[in-house]
Short mmCIF file of C-alpha atoms in Angstrom, two decimals:
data_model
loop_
_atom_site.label_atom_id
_atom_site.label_comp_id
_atom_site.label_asym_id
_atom_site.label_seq_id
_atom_site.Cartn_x
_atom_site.Cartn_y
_atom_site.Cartn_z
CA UNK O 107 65.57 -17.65 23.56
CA UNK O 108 66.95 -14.43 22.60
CA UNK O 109 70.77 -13.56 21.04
CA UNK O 110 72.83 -11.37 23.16
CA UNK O 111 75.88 -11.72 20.85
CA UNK O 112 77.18 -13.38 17.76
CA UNK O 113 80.81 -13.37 16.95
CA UNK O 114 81.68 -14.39 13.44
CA UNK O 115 85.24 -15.44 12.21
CA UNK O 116 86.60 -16.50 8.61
CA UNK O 117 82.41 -16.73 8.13
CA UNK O 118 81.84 -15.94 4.53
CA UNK O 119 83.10 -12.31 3.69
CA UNK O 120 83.36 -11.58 7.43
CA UNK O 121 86.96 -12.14 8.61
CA UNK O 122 86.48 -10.93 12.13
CA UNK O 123 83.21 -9.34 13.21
CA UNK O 124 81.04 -8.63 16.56
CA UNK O 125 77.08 -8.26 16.72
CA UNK O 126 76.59 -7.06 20.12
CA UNK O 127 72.66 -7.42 20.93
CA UNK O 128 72.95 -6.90 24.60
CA UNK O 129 70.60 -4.25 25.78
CA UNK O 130 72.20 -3.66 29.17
CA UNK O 131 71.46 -5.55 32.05
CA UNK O 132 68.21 -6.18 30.25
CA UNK O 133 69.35 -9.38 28.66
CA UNK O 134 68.99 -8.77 24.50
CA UNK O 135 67.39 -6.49 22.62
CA UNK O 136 63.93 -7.39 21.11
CA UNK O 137 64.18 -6.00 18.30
CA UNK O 138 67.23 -5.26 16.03
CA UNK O 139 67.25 -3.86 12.47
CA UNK O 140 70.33 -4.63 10.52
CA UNK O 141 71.52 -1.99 7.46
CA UNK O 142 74.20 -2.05 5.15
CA UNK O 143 75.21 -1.07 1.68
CA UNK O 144 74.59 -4.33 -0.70
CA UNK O 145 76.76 -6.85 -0.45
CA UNK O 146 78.14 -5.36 3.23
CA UNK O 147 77.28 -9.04 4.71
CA UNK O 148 73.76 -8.67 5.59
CA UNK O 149 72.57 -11.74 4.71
CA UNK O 150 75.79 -13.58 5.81
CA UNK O 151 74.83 -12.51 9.02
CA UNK O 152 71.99 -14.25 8.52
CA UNK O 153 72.96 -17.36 7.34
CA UNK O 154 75.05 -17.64 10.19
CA UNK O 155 71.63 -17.67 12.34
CA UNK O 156 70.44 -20.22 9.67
CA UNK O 157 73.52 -22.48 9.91
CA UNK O 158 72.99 -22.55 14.04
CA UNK O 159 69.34 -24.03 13.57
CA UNK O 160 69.58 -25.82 10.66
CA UNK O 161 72.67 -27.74 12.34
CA UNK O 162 70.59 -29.10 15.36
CA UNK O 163 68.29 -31.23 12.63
CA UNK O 164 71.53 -32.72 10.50
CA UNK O 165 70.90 -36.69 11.01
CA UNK O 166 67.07 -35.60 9.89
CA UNK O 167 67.97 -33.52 7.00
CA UNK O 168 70.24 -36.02 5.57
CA UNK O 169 67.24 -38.75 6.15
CA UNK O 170 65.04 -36.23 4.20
CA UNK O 171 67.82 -36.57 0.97
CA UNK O 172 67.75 -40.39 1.27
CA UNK O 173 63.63 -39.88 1.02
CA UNK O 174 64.52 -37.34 -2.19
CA UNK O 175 66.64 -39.71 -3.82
CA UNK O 176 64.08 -42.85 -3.41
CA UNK O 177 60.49 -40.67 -3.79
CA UNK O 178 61.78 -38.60 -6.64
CA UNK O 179 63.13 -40.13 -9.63
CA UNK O 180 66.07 -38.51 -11.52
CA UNK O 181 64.87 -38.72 -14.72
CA UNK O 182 61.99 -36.34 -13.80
CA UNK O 183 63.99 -33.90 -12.30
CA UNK O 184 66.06 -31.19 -14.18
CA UNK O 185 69.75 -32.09 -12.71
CA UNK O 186 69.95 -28.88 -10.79
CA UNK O 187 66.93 -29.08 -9.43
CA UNK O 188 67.79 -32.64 -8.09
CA UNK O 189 70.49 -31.23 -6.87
CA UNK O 190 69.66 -28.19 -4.62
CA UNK O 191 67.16 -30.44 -3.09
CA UNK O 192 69.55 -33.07 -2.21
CA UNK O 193 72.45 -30.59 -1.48
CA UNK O 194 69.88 -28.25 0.38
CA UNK O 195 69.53 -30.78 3.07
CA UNK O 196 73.97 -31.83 3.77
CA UNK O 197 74.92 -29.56 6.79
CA UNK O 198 78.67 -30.06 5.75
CA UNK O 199 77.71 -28.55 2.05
CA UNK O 200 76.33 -25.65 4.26
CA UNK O 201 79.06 -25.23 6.42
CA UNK O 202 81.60 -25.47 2.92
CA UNK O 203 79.46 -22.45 1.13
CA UNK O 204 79.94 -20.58 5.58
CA UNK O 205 83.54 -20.91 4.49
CA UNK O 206 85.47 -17.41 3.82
CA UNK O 207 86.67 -18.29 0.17
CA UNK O 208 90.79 -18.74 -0.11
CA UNK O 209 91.08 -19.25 3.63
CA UNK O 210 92.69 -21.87 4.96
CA UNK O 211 91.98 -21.27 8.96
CA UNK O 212 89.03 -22.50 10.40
CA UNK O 213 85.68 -21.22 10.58
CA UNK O 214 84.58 -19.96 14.18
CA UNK O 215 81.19 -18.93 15.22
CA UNK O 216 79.85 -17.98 18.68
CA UNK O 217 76.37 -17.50 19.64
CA UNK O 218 75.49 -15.63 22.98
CA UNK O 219 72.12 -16.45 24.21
CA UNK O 220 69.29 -15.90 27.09
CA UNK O 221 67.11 -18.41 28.10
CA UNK O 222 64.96 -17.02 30.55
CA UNK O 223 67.19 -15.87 33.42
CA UNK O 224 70.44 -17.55 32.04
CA UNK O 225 72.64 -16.35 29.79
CA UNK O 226 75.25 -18.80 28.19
CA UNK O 227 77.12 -19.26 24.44
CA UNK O 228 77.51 -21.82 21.83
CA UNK O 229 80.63 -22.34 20.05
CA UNK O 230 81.24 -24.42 16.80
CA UNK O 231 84.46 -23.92 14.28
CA UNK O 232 84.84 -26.17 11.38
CA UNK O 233 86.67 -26.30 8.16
CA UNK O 234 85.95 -29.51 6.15
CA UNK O 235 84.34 -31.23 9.25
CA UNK O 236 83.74 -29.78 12.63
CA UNK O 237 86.67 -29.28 14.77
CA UNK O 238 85.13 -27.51 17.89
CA UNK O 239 82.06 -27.19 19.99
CA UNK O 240 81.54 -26.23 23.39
CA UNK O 241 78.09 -25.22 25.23
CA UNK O 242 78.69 -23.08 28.49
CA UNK O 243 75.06 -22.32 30.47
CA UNK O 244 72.81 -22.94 33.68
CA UNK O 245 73.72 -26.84 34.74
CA UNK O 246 71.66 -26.21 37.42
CA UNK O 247 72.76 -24.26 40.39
CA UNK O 248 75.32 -22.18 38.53
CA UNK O 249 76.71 -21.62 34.85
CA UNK O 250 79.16 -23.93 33.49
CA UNK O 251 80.60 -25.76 30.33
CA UNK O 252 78.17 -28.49 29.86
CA UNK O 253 80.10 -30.14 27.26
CA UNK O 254 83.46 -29.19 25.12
CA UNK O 255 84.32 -31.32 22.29
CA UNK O 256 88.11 -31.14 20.51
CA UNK O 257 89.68 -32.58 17.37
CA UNK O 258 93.22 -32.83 18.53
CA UNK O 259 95.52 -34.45 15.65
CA UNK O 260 92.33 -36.50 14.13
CA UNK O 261 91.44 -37.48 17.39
CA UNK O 262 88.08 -36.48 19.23
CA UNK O 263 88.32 -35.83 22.44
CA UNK O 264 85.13 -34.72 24.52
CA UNK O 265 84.68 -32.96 27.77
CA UNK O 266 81.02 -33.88 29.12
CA UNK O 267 80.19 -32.21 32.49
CA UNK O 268 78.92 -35.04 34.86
CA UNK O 269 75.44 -32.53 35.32
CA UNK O 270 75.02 -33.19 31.68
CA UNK O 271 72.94 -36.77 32.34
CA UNK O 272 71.76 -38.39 35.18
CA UNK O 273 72.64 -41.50 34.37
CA UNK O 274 76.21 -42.86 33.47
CA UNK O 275 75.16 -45.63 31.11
CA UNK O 276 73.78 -43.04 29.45
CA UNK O 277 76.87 -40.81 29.12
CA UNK O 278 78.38 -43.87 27.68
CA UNK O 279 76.13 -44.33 25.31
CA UNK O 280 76.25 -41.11 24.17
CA UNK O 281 80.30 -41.06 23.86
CA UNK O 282 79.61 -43.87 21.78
CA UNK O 283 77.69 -41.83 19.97
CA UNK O 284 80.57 -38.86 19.38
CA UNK O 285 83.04 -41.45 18.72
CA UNK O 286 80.63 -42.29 15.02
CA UNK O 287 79.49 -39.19 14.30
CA UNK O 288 81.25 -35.85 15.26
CA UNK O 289 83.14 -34.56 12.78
CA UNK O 290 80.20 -34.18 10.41
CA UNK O 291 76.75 -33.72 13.45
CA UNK O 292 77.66 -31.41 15.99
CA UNK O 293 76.84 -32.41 19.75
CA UNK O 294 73.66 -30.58 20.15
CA UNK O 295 72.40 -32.67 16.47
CA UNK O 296 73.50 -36.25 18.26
CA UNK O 297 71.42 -35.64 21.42
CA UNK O 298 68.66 -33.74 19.22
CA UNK O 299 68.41 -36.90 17.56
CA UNK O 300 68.33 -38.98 20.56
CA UNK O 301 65.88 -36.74 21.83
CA UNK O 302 63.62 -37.82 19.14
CA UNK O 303 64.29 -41.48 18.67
CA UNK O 304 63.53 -42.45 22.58
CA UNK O 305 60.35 -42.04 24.55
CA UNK O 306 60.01 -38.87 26.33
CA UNK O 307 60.03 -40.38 30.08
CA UNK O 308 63.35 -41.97 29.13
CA UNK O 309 64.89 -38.72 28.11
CA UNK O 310 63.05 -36.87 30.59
CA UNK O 311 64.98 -39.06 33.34
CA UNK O 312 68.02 -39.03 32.04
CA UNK O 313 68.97 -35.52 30.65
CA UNK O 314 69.93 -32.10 32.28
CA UNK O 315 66.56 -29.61 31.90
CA UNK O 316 68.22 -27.17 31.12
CA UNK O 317 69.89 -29.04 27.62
CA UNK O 318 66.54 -29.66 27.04
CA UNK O 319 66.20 -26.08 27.78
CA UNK O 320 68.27 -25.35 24.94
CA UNK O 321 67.36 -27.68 22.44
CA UNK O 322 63.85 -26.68 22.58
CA UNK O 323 65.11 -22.92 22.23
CA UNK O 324 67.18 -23.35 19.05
CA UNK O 325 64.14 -25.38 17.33
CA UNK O 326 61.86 -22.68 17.97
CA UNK O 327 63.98 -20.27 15.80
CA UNK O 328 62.09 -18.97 12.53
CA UNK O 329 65.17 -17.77 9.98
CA UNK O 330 63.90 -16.46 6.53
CA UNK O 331 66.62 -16.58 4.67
CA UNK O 332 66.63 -14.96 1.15
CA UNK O 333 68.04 -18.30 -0.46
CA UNK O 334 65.75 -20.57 1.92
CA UNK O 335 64.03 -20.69 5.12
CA UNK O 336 64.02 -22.77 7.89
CA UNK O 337 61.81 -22.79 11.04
CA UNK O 338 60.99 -24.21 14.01
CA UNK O 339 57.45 -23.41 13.98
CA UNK O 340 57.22 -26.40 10.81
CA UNK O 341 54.88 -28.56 12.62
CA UNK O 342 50.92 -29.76 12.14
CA UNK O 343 49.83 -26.65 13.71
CA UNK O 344 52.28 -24.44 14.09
CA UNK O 345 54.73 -23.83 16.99
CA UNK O 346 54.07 -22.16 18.75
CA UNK O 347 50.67 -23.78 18.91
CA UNK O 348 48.18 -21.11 18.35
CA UNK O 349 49.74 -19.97 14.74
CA UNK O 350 49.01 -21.78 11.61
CA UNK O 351 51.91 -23.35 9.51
CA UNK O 352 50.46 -21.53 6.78
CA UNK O 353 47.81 -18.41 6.51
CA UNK O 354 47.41 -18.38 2.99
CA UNK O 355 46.26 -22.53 2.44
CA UNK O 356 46.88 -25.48 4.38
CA UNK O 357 44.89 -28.57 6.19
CA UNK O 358 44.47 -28.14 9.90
CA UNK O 359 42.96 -30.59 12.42
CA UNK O 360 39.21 -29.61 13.39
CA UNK O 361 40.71 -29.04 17.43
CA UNK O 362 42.78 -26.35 15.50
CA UNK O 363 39.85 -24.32 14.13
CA UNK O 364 40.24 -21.67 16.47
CA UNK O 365 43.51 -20.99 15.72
CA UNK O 366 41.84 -20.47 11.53
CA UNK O 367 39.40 -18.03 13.58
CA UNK O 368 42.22 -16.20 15.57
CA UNK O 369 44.13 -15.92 12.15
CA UNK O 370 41.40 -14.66 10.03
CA UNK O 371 40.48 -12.06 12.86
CA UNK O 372 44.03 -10.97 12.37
CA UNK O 373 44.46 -10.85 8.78
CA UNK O 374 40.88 -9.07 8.82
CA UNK O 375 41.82 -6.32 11.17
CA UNK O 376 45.60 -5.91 9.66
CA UNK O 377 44.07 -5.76 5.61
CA UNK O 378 40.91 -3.56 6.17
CA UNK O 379 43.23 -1.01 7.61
CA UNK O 380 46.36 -0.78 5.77
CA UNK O 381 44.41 -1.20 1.99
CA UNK O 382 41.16 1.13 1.49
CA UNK O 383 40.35 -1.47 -1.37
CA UNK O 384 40.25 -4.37 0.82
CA UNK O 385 36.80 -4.42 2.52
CA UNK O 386 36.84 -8.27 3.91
CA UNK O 387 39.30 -11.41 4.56
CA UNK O 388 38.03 -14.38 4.68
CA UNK O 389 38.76 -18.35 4.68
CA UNK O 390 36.86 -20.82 2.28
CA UNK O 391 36.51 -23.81 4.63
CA UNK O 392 35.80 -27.20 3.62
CA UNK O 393 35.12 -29.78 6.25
CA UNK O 394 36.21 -33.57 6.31
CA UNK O 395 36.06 -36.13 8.81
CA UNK O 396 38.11 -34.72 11.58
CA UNK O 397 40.02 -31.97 8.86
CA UNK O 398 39.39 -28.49 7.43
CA UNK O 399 41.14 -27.38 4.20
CA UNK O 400 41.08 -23.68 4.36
CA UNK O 401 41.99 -21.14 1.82
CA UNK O 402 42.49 -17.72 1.87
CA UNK O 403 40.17 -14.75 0.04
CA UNK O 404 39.88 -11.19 0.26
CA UNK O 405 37.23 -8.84 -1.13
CA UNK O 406 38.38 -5.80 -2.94
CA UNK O 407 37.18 -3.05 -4.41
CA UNK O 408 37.86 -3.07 -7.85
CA UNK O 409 36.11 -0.84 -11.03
CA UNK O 410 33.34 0.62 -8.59
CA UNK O 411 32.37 -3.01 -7.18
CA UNK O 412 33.02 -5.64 -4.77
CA UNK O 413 35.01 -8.37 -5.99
CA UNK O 414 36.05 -11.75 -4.30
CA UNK O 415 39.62 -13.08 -4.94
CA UNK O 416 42.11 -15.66 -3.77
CA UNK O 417 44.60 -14.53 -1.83
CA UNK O 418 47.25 -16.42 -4.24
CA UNK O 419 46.00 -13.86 -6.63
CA UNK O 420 47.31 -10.88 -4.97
CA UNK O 421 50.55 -9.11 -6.00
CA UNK O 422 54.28 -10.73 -4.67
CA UNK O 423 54.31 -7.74 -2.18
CA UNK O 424 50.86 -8.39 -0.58
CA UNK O 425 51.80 -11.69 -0.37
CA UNK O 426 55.24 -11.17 1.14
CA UNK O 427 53.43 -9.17 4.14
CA UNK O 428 51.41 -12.17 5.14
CA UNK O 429 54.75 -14.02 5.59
CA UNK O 430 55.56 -11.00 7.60
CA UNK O 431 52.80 -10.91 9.30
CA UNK O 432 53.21 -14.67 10.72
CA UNK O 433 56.84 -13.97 11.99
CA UNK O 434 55.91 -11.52 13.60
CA UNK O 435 52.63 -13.18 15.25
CA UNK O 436 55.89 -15.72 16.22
CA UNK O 437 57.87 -13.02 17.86
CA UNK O 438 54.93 -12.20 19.98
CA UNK O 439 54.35 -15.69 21.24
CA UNK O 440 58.52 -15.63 22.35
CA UNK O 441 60.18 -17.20 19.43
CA UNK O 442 63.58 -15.93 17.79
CA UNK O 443 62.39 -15.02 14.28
CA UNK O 444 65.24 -13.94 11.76
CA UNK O 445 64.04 -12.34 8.52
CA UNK O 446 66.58 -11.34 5.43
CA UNK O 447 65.37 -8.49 3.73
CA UNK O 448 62.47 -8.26 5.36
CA UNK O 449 61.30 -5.08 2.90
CA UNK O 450 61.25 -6.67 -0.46
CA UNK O 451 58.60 -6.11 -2.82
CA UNK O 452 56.89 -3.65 -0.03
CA UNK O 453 56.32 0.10 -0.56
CA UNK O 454 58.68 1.63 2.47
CA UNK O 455 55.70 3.57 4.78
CA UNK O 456 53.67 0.22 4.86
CA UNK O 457 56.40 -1.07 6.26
CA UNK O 458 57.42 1.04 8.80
CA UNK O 459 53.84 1.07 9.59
CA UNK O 460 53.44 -2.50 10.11
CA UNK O 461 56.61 -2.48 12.49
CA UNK O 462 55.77 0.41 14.12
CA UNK O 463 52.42 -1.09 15.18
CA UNK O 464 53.64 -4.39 16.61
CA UNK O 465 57.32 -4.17 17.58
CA UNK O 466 55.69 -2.85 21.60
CA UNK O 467 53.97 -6.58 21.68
CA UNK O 468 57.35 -8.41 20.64
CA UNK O 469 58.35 -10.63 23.51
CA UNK O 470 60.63 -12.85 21.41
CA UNK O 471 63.54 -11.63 19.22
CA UNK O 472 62.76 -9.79 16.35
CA UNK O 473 65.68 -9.44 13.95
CA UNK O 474 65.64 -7.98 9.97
CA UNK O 475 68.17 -6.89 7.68
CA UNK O 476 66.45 -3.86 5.88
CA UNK O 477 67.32 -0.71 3.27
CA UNK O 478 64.06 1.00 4.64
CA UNK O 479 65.61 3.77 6.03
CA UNK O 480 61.81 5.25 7.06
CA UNK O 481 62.03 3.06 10.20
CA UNK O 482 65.32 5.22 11.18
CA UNK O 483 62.83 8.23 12.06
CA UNK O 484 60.59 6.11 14.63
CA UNK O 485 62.75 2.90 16.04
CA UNK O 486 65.04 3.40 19.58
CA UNK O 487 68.66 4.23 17.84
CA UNK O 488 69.53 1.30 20.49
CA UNK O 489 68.41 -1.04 17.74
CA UNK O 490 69.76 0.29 14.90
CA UNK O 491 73.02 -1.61 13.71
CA UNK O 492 75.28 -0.56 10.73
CA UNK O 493 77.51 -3.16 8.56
CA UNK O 494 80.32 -0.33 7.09
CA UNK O 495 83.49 -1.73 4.99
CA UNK O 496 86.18 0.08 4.50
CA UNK O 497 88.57 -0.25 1.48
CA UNK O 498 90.19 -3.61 2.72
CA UNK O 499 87.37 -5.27 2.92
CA UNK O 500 87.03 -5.19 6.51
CA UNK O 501 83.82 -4.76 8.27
CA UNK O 502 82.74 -3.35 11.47
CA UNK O 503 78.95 -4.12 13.11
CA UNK O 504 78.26 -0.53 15.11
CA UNK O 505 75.57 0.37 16.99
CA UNK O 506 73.69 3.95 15.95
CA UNK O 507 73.36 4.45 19.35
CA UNK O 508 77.21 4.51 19.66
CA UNK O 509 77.40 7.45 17.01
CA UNK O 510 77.82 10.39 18.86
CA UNK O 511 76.77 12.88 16.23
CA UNK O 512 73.10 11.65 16.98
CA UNK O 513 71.54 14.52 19.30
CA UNK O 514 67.90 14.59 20.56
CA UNK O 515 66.53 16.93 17.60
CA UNK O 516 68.77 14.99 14.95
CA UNK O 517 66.57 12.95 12.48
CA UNK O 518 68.86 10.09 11.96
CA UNK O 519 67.67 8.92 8.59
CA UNK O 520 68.99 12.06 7.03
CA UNK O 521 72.08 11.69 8.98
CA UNK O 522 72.39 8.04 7.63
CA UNK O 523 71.28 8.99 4.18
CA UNK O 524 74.43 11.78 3.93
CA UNK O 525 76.86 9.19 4.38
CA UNK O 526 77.86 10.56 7.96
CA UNK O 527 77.39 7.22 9.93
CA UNK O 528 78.94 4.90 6.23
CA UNK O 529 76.72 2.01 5.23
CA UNK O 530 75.61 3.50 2.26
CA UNK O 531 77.05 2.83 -1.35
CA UNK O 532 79.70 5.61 -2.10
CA UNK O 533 80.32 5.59 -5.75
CA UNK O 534 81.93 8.08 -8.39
CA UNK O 535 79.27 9.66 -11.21
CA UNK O 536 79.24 5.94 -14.10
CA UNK O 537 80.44 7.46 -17.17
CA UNK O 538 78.52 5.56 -19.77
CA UNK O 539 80.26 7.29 -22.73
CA UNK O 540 82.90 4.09 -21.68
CA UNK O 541 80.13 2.09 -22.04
CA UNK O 542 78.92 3.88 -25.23
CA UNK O 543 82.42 3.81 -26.93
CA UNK O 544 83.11 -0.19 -26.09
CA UNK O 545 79.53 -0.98 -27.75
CA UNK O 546 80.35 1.09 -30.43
CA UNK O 547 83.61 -0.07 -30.37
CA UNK O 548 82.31 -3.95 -30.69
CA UNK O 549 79.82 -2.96 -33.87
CA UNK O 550 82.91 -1.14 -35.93
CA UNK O 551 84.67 -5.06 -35.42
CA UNK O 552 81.77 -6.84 -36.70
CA UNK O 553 81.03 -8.45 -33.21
CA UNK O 554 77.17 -8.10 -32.90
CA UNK O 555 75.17 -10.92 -31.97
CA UNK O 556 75.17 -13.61 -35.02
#
């Protein structure tokens, strides 16, 4: 699955915004790099990603709370804590914090997509519940709304196409099913959860392939979101199946070993060349019955000799790259992987290095929000997108490719880095002698710290 478009309305601090991914009659764009001054709405653009796949799993994230509140006793917990664990798992707590703040119309987001060779959307609005969803794509011989759910006064009123099951009993059941729940599970979460309580023949006979289709498309999406990330790849192995759940540590099945080989070759091949004091990565396996605990090591150069240490060891910024490094092995294997700030804690060059290097293999989505303007010199302009607000607060998604100052010997870094394309924080000189004067000020009254 790969975004074509997502339109955002009342969605945190954007009031009316377009990302348009298209790339022609190409389908979407595989890769897309996201820029913006701070706090331009680059990781609300995110989240809006992360509310889509977090949504499908609702009935199973509030089952995961129940499990908190049982496993975990209060009294052990600081109350905060306790709370961002609980609260972390309530879609209608995330769709409250999606909320524009002193709005009072509802919240609207659309998601374009590509599944193969169809292209369809996703629609959802909510304010304190949901109050809209619709799903228009391939039903099987053409495209078409597969299902369009309203709230009309309090009432729910849904709109299933008939090539939506093939069985009516089913329908029923599943109407049923609205009746209880929408309102606080979306459509897509009811029959995700179906999908996971029956056996697979039984769904398998009864529902469209191509919801299926879909489903399996939004679980696959890997969103690394700067307050939390959630991924479809959180499975025993991996998912896809040939990348590890984790690089660093983890317990695999011994079946999975040569996915620990394949990693380590990686890792091996990525380190040695991008650090000239990293001569060797390695994993410590111990084997158990039918299990391997593995653990990451590299050996460095360090004082003149050879030196072996745990990966956990290494600096935040080394460590950061191996998360990077496993999206991106993602995005390669087809998978939607979303990553907020994808350059903190990591020197700018290595960066652009490490994109530079794999964004040719990407046949997935691959989509950051970034300040490393470095990339701006190498990257098709095509993927380039700029968050600018003006003095209202209102915010326009452009392409750089839409700039027309950009000519074929223009370096467009420069060009973004003098303000001509906006993104970038414009700011009057600080004076700090106001600064000075209201310390000093605070000392002549006797208000220093007691």
């Amino acid at each position: 699955m790969m975004f074509t478009y997502i339109k955002l309305k009342n969605f945190m601090s954007f009031k009316d915004a377009m990302f348009d991914l298209k790339n022609g009659s190409r389908g979407a764009k595989k890769f897309v790099a996201i820029y913006g001054e701070n706090g331009s709405g680059k990781s609300n653009f995110v989240n809006s990603i992360n509310l889509l796949r977090r949504s499908i799993d609702s009935f199973e994230m509030l089952m995961n709370a129940e499990k908190i509140k049982e496993i975990v006793p209060k009294q052990e917990l600081p109350k905060e804590i306790l709370e961002m664990l609980i609260g972390g798992t309530d879609i209608l707590k995330l769709t409250d914090s999606c909320r524009m703040k002193d709005c009072e119309d509802e919240t609207r987001v659309e998601y374009g997509f590509k599944i193969g060779d169809h292209e369809g959307y996703y629609i959802l609005s909510f304010a304190e519940k949901f109050l809209y969803e619709k799903l228009y794509y391939f039903t099987g011989k053409q495209r078409g709304t597969f299902f369009e759910i309203k709230n009309e006064n309090g009432r729910i009123v849904p709109i299933l196409s008939n090539k939506l099951f093939n069985n009516k009993k089913v329908e029923e059941e599943i109407c049923n099913e609205i009746e209880k729940y929408w309102g606080k599970h979306s459509l897509l979460s009811i029959l995700n959860k179906e999908r996971k309580e029956k056996n697979e023949q039984y769904i398998n006979d009864n529902y469209s392939k191509y919801i299926l289709e879909v489903l399996d498309m939004l679980e696959e999406i890997s969103v690394h979101y700067k307050k939390t990330s959630y991924s479809g790849m959180e499975v025993e192995a991996g998912k896809p199946d040939n990348i590890l759940l984790r690089m660093d540590v983890g317990k695999i099945k011994k079946s999975y070993e040569t996915n620990l080989n394949r990693s380590e070759r990686i890792l091996r091949d990525f380190f040695t060349q991008a650090y000239a004091d990293i001569k060797d990565v390695f994993y410590e396996r111990v084997y158990k019955e039918n299990e391997i605990s593995y653990k990451l090591f590299v050996k460095k150069m360090i004082g003149g000799k050879i030196r072996t240490i745990a990966f956990e060891n290494e600096s935040a910024g080394t460590q950061h790259i191996l998360d990077i490094i496993r999206s991106l092995l993602g995005a390669f294997c087809g998978i939607t992987v979303v990553y907020d700030e994808i350059d903190d804690g990591i020197h700018d060059l290595l960066l652009k290095i490490i994109l530079e290097s794999m964004i040719e293999d990407i046949s997935g989505q691959l989509i950051i929000t970034t300040h490393n303007t470095y990339m701006l010199e190498s990257i098709d302009i095509k993927s380039a997108y700029l968050i600018n607000v003006d003095y209202q607060g209102n915010k326009e998604v452009k392409c750089l490719d839409k700039y027309q100052r950009i000519q074929g010997t223009n370096n467009p870094r420069i060009m973004y880095l003098k303000g001509l394309f906006g993104g970038i924080p414009v700011v009057d000189t600080l004076d700090y002698d106001l600064i000075l004067n209201e310390l000093r000020s605070d000392e002549s009254n006797g208000e220093g710290d007691v």
